[in-house]
Coordinates of C-alpha atoms and ligand atoms in Angstrom, one line a residue:
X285 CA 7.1 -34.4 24.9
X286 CA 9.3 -37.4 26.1
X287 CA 12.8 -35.4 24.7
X288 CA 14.2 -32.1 23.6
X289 CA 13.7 -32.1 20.4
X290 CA 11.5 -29.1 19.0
X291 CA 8.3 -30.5 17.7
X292 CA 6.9 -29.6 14.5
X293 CA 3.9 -26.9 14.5
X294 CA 1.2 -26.1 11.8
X295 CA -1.1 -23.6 11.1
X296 CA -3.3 -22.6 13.7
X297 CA -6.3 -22.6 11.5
X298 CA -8.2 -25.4 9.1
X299 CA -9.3 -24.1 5.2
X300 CA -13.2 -23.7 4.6
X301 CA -13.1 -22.4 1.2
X302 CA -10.8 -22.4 -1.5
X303 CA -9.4 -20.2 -4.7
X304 CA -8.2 -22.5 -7.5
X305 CA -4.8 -20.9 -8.4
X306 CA -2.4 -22.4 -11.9
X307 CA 0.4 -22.1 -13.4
X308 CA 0.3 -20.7 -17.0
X309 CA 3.1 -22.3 -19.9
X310 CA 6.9 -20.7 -20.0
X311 CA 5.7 -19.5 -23.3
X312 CA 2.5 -17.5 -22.1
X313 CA 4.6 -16.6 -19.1
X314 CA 8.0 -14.7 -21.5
X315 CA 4.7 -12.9 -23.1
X316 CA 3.0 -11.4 -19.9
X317 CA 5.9 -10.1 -18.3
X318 CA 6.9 -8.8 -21.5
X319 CA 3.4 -6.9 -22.4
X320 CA 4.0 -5.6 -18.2
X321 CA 7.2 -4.1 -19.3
X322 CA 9.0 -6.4 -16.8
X323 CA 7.2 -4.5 -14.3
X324 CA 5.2 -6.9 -11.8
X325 CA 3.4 -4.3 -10.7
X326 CA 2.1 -4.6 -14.3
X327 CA 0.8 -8.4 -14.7
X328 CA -2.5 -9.0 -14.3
X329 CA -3.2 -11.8 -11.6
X330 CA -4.6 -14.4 -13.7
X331 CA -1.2 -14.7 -15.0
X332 CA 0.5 -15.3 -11.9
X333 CA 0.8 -18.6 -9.6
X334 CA 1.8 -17.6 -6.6
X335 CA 1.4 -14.2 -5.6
X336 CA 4.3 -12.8 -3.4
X337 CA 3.8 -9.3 -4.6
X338 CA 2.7 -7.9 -1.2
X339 CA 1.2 -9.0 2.3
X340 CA -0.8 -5.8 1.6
X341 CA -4.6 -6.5 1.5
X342 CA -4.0 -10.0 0.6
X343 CA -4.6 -11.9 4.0
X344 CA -7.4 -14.2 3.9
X345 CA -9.9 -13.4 6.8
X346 CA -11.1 -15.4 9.2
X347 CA -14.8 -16.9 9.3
X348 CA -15.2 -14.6 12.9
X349 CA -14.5 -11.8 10.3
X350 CA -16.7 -12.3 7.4
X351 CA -19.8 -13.2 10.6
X352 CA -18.4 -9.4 11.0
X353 CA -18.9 -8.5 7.5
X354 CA -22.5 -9.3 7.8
X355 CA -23.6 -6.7 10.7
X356 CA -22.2 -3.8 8.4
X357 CA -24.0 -0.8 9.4
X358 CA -24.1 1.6 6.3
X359 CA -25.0 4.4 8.0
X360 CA -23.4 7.3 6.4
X361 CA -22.7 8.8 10.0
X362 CA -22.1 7.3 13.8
X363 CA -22.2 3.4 12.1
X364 CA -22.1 0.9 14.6
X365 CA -18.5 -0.6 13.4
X366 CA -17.0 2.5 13.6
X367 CA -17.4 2.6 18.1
X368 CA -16.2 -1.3 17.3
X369 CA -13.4 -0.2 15.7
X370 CA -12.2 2.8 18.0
X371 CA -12.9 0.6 21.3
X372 CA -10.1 -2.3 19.7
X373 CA -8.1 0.8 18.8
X374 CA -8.0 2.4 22.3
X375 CA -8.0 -1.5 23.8
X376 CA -4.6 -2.7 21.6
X377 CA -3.1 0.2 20.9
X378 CA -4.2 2.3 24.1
X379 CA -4.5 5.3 21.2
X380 CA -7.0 8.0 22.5
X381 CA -8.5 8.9 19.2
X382 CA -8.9 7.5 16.1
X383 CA -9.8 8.9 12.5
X384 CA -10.6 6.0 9.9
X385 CA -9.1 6.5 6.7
X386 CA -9.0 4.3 3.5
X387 CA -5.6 3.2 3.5
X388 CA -2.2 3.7 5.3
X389 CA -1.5 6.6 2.8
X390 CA -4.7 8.5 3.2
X391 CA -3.3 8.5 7.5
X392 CA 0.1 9.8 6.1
X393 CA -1.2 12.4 3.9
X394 CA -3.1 13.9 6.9
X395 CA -0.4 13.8 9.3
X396 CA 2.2 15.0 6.8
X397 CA -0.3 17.8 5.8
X398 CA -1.0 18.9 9.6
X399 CA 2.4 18.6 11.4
X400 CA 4.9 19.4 8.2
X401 CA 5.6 22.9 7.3
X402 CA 7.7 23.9 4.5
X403 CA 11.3 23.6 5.4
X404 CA 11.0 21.1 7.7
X405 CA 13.0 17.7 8.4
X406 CA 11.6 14.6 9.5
X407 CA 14.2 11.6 10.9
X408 CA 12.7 8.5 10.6
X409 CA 14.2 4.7 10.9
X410 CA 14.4 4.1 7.2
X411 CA 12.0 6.0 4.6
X412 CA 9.4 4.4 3.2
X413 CA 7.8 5.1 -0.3
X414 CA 4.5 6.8 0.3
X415 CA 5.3 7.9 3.8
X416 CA 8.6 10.0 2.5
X417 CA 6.7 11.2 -0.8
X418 CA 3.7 12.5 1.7
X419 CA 6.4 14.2 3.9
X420 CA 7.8 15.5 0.8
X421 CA 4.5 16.6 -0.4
X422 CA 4.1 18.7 2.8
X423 CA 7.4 20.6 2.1
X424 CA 9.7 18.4 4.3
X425 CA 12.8 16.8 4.0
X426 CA 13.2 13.0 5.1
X427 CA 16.5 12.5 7.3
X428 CA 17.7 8.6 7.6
X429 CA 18.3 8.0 11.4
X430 CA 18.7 4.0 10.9
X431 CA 21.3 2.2 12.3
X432 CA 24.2 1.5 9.9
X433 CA 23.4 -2.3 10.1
X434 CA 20.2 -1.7 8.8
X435 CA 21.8 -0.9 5.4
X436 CA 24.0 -4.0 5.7
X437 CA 21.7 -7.4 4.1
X438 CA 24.2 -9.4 5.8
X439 CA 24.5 -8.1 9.1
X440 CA 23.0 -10.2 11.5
X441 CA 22.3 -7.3 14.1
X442 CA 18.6 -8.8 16.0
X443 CA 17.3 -5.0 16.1
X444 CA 18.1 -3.3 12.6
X445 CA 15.2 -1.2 13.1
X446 CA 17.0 0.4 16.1
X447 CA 17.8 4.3 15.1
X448 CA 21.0 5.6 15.8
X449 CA 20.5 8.3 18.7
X450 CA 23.8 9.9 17.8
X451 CA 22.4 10.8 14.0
X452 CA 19.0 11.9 15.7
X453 CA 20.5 14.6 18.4
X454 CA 22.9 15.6 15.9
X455 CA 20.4 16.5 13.4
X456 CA 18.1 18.1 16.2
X457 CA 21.6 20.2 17.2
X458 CA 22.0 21.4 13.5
X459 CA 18.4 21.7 12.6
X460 CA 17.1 22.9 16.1
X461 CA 14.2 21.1 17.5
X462 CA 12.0 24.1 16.0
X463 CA 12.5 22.2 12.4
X464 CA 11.1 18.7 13.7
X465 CA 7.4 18.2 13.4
X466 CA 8.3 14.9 14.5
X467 CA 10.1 11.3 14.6
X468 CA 8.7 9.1 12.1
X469 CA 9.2 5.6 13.6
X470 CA 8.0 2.6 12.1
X471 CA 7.8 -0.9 13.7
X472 CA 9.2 -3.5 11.5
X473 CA 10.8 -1.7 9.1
X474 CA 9.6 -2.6 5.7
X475 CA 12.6 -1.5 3.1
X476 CA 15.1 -2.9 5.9
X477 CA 13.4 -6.0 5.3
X478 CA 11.2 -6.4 8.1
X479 CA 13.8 -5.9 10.8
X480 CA 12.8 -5.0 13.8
X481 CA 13.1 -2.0 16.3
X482 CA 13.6 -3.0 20.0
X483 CA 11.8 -2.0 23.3
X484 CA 15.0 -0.6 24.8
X485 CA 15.7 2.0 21.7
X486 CA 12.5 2.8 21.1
X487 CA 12.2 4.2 24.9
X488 CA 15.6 6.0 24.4
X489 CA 14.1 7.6 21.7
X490 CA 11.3 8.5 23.5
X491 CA 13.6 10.1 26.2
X492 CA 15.7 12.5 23.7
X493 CA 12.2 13.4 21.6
X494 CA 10.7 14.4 25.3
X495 CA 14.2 16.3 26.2
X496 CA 13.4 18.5 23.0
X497 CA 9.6 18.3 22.9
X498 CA 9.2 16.7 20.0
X499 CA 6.4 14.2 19.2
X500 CA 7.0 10.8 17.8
X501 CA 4.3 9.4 15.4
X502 CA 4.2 5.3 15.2
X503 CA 4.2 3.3 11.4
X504 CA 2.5 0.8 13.0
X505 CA 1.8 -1.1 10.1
X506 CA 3.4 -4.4 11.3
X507 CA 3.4 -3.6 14.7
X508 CA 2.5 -7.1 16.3
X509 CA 5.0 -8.5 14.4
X510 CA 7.5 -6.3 15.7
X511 CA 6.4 -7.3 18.8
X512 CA 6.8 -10.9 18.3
X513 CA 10.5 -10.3 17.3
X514 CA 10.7 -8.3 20.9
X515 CA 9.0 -11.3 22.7
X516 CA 11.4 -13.9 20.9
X517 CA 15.1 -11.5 21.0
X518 CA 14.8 -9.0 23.8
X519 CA 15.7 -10.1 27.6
X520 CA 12.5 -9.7 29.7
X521 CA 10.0 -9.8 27.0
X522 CA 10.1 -14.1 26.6
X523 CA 6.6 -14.3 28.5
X524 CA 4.7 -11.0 28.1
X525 CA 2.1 -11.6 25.8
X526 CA 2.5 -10.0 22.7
X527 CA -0.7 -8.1 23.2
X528 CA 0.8 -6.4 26.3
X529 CA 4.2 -5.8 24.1
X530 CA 2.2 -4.0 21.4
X531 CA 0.4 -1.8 24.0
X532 CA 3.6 -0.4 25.1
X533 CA 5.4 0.4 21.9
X534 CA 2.1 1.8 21.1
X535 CA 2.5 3.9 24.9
X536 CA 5.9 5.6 24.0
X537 CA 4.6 7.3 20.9
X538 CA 2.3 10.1 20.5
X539 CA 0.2 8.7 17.7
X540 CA 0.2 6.6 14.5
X541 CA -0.3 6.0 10.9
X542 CA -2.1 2.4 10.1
X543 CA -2.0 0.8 6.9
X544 CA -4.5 -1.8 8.7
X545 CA -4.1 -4.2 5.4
X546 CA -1.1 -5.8 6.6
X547 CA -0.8 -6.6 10.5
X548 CA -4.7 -6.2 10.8
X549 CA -5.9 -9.0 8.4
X550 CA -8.5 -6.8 6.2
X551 CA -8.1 -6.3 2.5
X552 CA -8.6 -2.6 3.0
X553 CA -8.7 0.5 5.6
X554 CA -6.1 2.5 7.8
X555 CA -6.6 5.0 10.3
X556 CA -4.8 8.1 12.0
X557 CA -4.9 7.3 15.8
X558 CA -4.1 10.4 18.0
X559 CA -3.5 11.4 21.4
X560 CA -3.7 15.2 21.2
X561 CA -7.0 16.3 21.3
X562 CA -6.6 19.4 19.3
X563 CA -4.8 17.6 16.6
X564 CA -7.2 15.1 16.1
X565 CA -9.9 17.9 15.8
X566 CA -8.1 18.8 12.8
X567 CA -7.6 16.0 11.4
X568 CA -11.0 15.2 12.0
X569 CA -12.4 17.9 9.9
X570 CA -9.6 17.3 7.4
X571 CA -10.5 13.7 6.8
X572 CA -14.2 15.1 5.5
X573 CA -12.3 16.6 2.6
X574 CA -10.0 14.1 1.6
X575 CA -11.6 10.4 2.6
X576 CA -15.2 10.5 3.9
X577 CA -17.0 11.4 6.9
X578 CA -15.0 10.9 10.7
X579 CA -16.8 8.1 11.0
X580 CA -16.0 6.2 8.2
X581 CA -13.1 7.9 6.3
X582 CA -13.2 6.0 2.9
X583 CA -14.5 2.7 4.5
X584 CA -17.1 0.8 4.6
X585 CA -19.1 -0.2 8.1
X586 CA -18.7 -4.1 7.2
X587 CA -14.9 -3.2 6.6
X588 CA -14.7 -1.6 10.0
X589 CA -16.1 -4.3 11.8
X590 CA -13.8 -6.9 9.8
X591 CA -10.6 -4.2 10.9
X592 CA -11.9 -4.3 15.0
X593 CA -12.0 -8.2 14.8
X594 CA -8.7 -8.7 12.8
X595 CA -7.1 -6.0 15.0
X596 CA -8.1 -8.6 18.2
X597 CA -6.7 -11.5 15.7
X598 CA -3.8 -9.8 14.9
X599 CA -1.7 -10.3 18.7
X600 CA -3.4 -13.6 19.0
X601 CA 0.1 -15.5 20.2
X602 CA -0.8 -18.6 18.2
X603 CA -1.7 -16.4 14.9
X604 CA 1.5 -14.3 15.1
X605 CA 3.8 -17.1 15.7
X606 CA 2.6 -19.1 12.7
X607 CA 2.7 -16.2 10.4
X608 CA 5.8 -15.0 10.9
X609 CA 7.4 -18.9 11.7
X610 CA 5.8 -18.9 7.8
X611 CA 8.2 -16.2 6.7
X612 CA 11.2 -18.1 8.6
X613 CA 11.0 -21.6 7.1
X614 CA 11.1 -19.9 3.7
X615 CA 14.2 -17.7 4.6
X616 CA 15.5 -20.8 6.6
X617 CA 15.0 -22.7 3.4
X618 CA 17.0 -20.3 0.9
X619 CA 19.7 -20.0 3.7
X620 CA 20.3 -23.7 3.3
X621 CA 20.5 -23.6 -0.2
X622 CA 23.1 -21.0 0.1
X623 CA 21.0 -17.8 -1.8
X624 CA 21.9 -14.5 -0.3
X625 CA 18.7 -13.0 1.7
X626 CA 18.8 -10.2 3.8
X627 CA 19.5 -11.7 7.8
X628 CA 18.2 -12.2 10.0
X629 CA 15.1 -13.2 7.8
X630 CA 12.4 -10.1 8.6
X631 CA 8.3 -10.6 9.4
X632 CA 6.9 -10.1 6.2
X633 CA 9.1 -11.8 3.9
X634 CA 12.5 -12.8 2.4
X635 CA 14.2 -10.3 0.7
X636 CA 17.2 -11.8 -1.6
X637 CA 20.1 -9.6 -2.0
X638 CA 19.9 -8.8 -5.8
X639 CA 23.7 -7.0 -5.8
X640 CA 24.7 -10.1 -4.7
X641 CA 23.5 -12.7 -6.7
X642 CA 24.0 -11.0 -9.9
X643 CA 27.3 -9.0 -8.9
X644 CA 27.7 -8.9 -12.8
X645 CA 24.6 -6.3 -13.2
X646 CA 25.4 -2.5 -12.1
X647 CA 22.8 -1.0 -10.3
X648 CA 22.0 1.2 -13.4
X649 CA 21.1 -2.2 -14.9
X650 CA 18.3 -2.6 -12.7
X651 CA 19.4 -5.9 -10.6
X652 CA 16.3 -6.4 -8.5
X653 CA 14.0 -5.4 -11.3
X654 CA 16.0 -7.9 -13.7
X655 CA 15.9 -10.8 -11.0
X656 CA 11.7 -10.4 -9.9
X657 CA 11.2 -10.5 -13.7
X658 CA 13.3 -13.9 -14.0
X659 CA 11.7 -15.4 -11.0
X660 CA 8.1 -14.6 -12.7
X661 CA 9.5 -16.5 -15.6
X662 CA 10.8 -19.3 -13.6
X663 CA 8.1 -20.3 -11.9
X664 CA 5.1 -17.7 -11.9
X665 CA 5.6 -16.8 -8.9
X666 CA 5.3 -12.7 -8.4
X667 CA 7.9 -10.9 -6.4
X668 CA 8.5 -7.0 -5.9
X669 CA 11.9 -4.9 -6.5
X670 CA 12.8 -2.8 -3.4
X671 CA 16.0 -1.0 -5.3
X672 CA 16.9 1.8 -7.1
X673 CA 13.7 1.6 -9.1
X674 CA 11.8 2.1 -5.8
X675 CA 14.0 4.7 -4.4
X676 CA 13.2 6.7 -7.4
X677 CA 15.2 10.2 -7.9
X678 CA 16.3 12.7 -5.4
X679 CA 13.6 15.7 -5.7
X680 CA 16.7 18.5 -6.1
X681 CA 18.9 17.1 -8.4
X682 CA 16.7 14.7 -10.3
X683 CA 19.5 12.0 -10.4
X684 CA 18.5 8.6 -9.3
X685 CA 19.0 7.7 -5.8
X686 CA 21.5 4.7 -5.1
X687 CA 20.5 2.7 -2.3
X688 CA 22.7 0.4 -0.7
X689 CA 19.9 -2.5 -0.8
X690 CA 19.0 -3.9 -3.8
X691 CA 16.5 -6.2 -3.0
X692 CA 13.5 -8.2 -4.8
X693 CA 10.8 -9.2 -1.6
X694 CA 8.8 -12.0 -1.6
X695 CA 6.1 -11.1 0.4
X696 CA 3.6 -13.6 1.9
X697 CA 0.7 -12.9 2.4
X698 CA -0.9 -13.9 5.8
X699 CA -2.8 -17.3 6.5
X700 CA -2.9 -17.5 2.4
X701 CA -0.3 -20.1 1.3
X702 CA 1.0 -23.5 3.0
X703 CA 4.3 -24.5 3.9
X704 CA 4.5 -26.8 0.2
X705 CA 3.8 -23.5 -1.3
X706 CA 6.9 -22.3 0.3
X707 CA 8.5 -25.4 -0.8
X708 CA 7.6 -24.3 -4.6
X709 CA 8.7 -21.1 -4.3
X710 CA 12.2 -22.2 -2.7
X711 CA 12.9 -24.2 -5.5
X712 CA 12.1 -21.7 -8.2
X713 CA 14.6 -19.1 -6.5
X714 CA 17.4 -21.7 -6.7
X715 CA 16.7 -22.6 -9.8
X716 CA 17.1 -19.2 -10.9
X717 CA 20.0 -18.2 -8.7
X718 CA 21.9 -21.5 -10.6
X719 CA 21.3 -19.4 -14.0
X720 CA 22.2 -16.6 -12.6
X721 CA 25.2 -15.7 -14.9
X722 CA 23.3 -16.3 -17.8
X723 CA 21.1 -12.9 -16.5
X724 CA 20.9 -9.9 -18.4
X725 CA 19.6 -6.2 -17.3
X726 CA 17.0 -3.9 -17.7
X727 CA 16.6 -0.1 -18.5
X728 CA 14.0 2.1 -17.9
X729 CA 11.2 2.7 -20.9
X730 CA 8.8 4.5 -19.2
X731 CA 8.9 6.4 -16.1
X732 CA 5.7 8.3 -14.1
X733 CA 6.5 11.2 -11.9
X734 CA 5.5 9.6 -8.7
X735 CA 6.4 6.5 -6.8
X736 CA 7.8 5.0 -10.1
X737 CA 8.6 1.4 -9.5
X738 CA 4.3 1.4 -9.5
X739 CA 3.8 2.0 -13.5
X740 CA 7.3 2.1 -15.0
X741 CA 7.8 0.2 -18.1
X742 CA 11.2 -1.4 -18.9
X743 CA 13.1 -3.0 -21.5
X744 CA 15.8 -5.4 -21.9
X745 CA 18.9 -4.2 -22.4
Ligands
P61_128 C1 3.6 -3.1 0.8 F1 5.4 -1.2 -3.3 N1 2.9 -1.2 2.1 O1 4.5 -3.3 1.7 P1 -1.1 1.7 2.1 N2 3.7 2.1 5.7 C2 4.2 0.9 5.5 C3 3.8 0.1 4.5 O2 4.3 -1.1 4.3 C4 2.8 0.6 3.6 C5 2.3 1.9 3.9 C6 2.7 2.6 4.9 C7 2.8 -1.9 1.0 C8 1.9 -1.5 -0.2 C9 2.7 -0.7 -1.1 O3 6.1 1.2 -2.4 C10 4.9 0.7 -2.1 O4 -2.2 1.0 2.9 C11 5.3 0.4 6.4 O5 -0.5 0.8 1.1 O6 -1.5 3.0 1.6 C12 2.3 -0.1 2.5 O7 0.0 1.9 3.3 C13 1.2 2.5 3.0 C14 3.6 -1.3 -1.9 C15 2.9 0.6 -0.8 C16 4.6 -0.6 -2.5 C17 4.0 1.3 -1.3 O8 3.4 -3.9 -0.1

């Protein structure tokens, strides 16, 4: 480099094979989202152009990973990929034991099951959907221990994963330590928007938990892109490799749920990693009921071997800084064109503040819901509310909860899109946000009894 200027970087990978993807007319477009019940949850693919729904199970794998794909070994018991798999598990994560499961949700069921008794409370750094709905499940109670900021979208706080040790040894005081099963922490926290948690809180947590002997248990869904927000924000961190950065978060906690479909480039599997023996027996011999045999729990070898080599993938510094320098020059992007997003833009994706850009819409009108529906329209592109439709009602009173972000995420998915795919998408969201008084609300037509925002129907009001 002959100045200071930053140079441009591109993705660390070339494209070997491709999946045609089109844009269907405005009018087929009003009549999909329509027969979804504004729900995009409810559209079926072909109808959508780009696909921002989730990062979950949608990364594209690498060629190293399908060559993985091949050596499957479908042995019902002791296959090959599963000894691959639990060697990258205790190698990255430095986890003792691991019990395969087929998604992150079939890891929190087992831990909610096995460490929750009825009565119980469990703090966490922001809930999230099937992790609060399996603590509920077990008879807890989910306790917000989040820092304030965390509920602010405009905040600019580097760390709004950080929980607030004050709320967490004042719950511990009222509840008595007796009532914890155990901190729930998650790295990168999802519903925040993707915000971080940083080195120095997370040991300070680990110091009060140890005071009171309680265990902490890692959501370590997105944990290496935590770690690359640690590496870029928190003094000391610039050159450890964030391998060596996800090893230790992984050291101060006593085990951890993995939905490996995000962070861990495979379009399915999770696991339960644990490092007490005697609770890992249990869960062992629980998995057998609910997933599959401990060596495979729910998936198959060849998807075991693809987990152990994305795993290695995942905290490659090259991979991690393209994926989540992705997600920035689409925030960057909407920032410029003045649309509220959540700040500082998270890991995963950009999350645009729905109170904000249609202040006109109460949140009983469904804001979020209303504007992913209107983006679909735009544009084709598929988004997903993270509102009051997600937070779904308080189990004693039945009334709705209210939280204080209303957001619609668009989620990319890893090593999927390029950056003129960003391009497209930036444009539809101004477009939108320019018609933006024009915008009416929705109201619920249909609602399931769990995790709603799934299957519910809507209707314009
Ligand atoms: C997602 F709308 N996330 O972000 P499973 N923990 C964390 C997750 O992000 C997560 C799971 C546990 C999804 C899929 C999804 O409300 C929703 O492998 C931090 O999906 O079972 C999943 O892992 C659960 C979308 C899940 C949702 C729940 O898109």
């Amino acid at each position: 480099m002959t100045d200071n200027r930053e140079r441009s970087w591109a993705e660390p990978y070339k494209i070997k094979m491709v999946e045609p993807v089109q844009m269907i007319s405005r009018e087929e477009r009003e009549k999909a989202i329509k027969e979804a019940g504004y729900n995009t949850f409810l559209l079926r693919s072909r109808d959508v152009y780009i696909d921002l729904l989730t990062d979950s199970g949608t990364s594209a794998m690498s060629d190293r990973q399908w060559a993985g794909m091949m050596m499957g070994d479908e042995a019902y018991a002791g296959s090959e990929n599963f000894y691959h798999l639990e060697e990258a598990i205790q190698k990255y994560y430095g986890y003792d034991h691991v019990v395969p499961t087929h998604q992150g949700r079939g890891a929190e069921h087992m831990i909610s099951q096995l460490m929750i008794d009825d009565g119980d409370f469990v703090p966490g750094n922001m809930y999230f959907t099937t992790t609060k709905l399996h603590q509920e499940l077990a008879g807890g109670t989910f306790v917000d221990v989040i820092i304030d900021e965390a509920h602010d979208p405009e905040n600019e706080h580097p760390f709004k994963a950080n929980v607030d040790l004050n709320k967490l040894e004042d719950l511990i005081k009222e509840k008595g330590p007796d009532k914890i099963p155990y901190v729930s922490i998650a790295t990168s926290v999802n519903m925040a928007g993707g915000q971080p948690i940083s080195m120095s809180n997370l040991k300070e947590v680990r110091e009060l938990t140890n005071r009171y002997d309680i265990p902490i248990i890692h959501d370590m869904t997105r944990v290496a892109e935590n770690a690359y927000f640690i590496k870029q924000r928190e003094e000391g961190y610039g050159d450890t490799p964030v391998k060596d950065i996800v090893h230790e978060i992984c050291s101060l906690t006593d085990g951890a749920t993995m939905s490996a479909k995000k962070d861990a480039l495979v379009n399915i599997g999770g696991f339960l990693a644990l490092n007490d023996e005697e609770l890992f027996r249990k869960a062992q011999n629980m998995v057998v009921v609910y997933e599959g045999l401990h060596t495979y729990g729910g998936m198959a070898g060849r998807d075991m071997e693809a987990l152990a080599i994305g795993i290695t993938e995942s905290v490659d510094e090259d991979h991690i800084r393209a994926r989540v320098g992705q997600v920035q020059y689409l925030g960057e992007k909407l920032i410029d064109m003045g649309v509220p997003v959540v700040r500082p833009i998270g890991s995963h994706g950009v999350f645009l503040n729905a109170k904000k850009i249609l202040p006109h819409l109460s949140q009983d009108e469904l804001p979020a819901q209303t504007l992913a529906a209107e983006l679909y329209l735009d544009a084709g592109i598929r988004s997903m509310e993270r509102g009051v439709v997600s937070a779904g009602r308080d189990p004693e009173t039945g009334k709705h909860n209210y939280p204080d972000l209303e957001l619609v995420r668009l989620t990319i998915p890893r090593r999927v899109y390029t950056q003129a795919h960003m391009d497209v998408v930036a444009e539809s969201v101004e477009a939108v946000y320019q018609q933006r008084e024009d915008i009416t609300g929705l109201a619920f037509d249909y609602e399931p009894e769990y995790l709603r925002f799934f299957q519910s129907r809507f209707k314009k009001r």
